[in-house]
Amino acid sequence: MAIEGHTSRAYDGELSSLHVQVVEMGGLLLLQVREAANAYTEWDPGLARRVVERERLLNGYHRDVDARSLALIARRQPVASDLRAVVALSRVVAELERAGDEARKIAQAVLGRAGGSASRPGFATARDARHLARLAVNMVRLSLDALDRLDGPLAREVIALDRELDEEYASGLRRLMTRAMEDVRVFGGAMEAAFVLKSLERIGDHARNVARLMLSLGRDAAGAPPGEGQPAADASPR
Amino acid sequence: MNDTPSAPPAAGPATAIDAKSLPMPEGIRTVGSVTTADPLFSCRSVDVFYGQKQAIKNLNIDIGRKQVLAMIGPSGCGKSTFLRCLNRMNDTIVGARVEGQIHLDGRDIHDRKQDVVQLRARVGMVFQKPNPFPKSIYENVAYGPRIHGLAGDRAELDDIVSTSLRRAGLWDEVKDRLQQPGTSLSGGQQQRLCIARTIAVNPEVILMDEPCSALDPIATARIEDLIDELRQSYAICIVTHSMQQAARVSQRTAYFHLGELIEVGETDRIFTNPRAKLTEDYITGRFG
């Protein structure tokens, strides 16, 4: 699908600038996820602090895109693919914002949650977290590429990748629990690590949701209502 | 309306058919469902020519009772021409030729036995510019019922006039000045007077050709509200250049382009997920 091509160039400009802003927000999220994971696996409180501080920028993008989407709906009354694009972009920013929340939670695990102390992951846990982070970051990156280029096939690839992340999360969690049961002294740290792994898995889910929303921009995405059969073969969209 | 005598049936035993929806010819290019539940009009292979120029090409569509069909498309696409086919207004244009079948409730409207005056009573029309007669408000509404002999006496005529004005949402504004000229009303009131005049003869279908294009947004909203009420009783076909208006008032939308019916379907679907690229380009404002 294309965002541009309207007779009104101003309308084209408003839609594409909304799209660009969402892609920019995605770039910031990618940085957040990458640095939050690094801060945890390499145990870097300085980096974690920067991630927590930057989160308000993500929230700012969310508010801004929402306000601009509302204004665009009010002023332009978009329909068909334009309407789907505006609604989808609005949902994409909500997904990006929630993924940003997960990145902040990972960073806060390094800084220590309120009332508790932080526990650095052991070698094996850090290795599992690093592996999950690689998969999650890759999914975020590809979903943003798909969003940037409005690339349907790439979006489908991202959706397929989510299963691998889910499986890796399940086995990482199993290994973590085994270690915790073997040595109860690491139980507190293992709980923290489980939350971090869960956050990485959730980030993958948000990337998958972004990819799904991307696909909803395509023609016939909403499906045709019953009783509106396509007549002849030559009646395909002209 | 219910207490007024019903319109007499179309003249003569015109060619009645069993099914109200005519058989579909081969090779239809229109996207979407051209048929509808409980059709009142059934149009098949309709071609319209103005002299040598073909204004409508192989049009096939059913128009259902108690629903609003909006016809949209760029200027010159044939939507108004098609609207005028439905009550044979094109007969009045020199050089205009209509081919194909147009059946109203199972009867061919081009049948030799079809009385055109009766047809136009069954298929009323409201125009772009309000066109009240240069007579009183009362006479504007009473004229149709009188010439069609719908009222037995003055009391019955009064009743038709007040009912029609009520149904057109105009009664409260004009009940104390029925003898004043229709042209003394505001544009929106005049348009509602024209709608009252149309429904006074108890039609089955109301055709509207850009009925709000000369009205302000409040008057437009009142007409749109009225359209929504009228569809409980009538089939309504509206030609509009306002896509938002089509989206607001209709249940079905038909998109015309260069004399062809490109796509027709439920309005919700047309405005969220059109199937034909031409429809999508037109409604999203990408039409070159």
GROMACS .gro file of C-alpha atoms in nm, chain B residues 1 17-18 21-22 32 36 50 55 62 65 108 114 145 152 169 186 189 204 262-263 266-267 271-272 276-277:
model
   27
  239MET     CA    1  -4.893   0.913   0.547
  255ILE     CA    2  -4.248  -1.126  -1.384
  256ASP     CA    3  -4.226  -1.372  -1.099
  259SER     CA    4  -3.466  -0.935  -0.945
  260LEU     CA    5  -3.400  -0.985  -1.315
  270GLY     CA    6  -1.928  -0.613  -0.530
  274THR     CA    7  -2.980  -0.688  -0.281
  288TYR     CA    8  -2.714   1.127  -2.558
  293ALA     CA    9  -2.336   0.819  -2.098
  300ASP     CA   10  -3.084  -0.385  -0.793
  303ARG     CA   11  -3.674  -0.121  -0.045
  346ASP     CA   12  -4.094  -0.279  -1.699
  352GLN     CA   13  -4.672   0.242  -1.842
  383PRO     CA   14  -5.241   1.477  -0.439
  390GLY     CA   15  -6.173   1.291  -0.170
  407GLY     CA   16  -3.996   1.786   0.955
  424SER     CA   17  -3.521   2.963   0.373
  427GLN     CA   18  -3.698   2.487   0.448
  442GLU     CA   19  -4.233   0.418  -0.327
  500ILE     CA   20  -1.734   0.023  -1.103
  501GLU     CA   21  -1.827  -0.102  -0.759
  504GLU     CA   22  -2.243  -0.196   0.171
  505THR     CA   23  -2.143   0.159   0.259
  509PHE     CA   24  -1.557   0.338   0.288
  510THR     CA   25  -1.327   0.110   0.487
  514ALA     CA   26  -1.172  -0.176  -0.686
  515LYS     CA   27  -0.864   0.040  -0.713
   0.00000   0.00000   0.00000
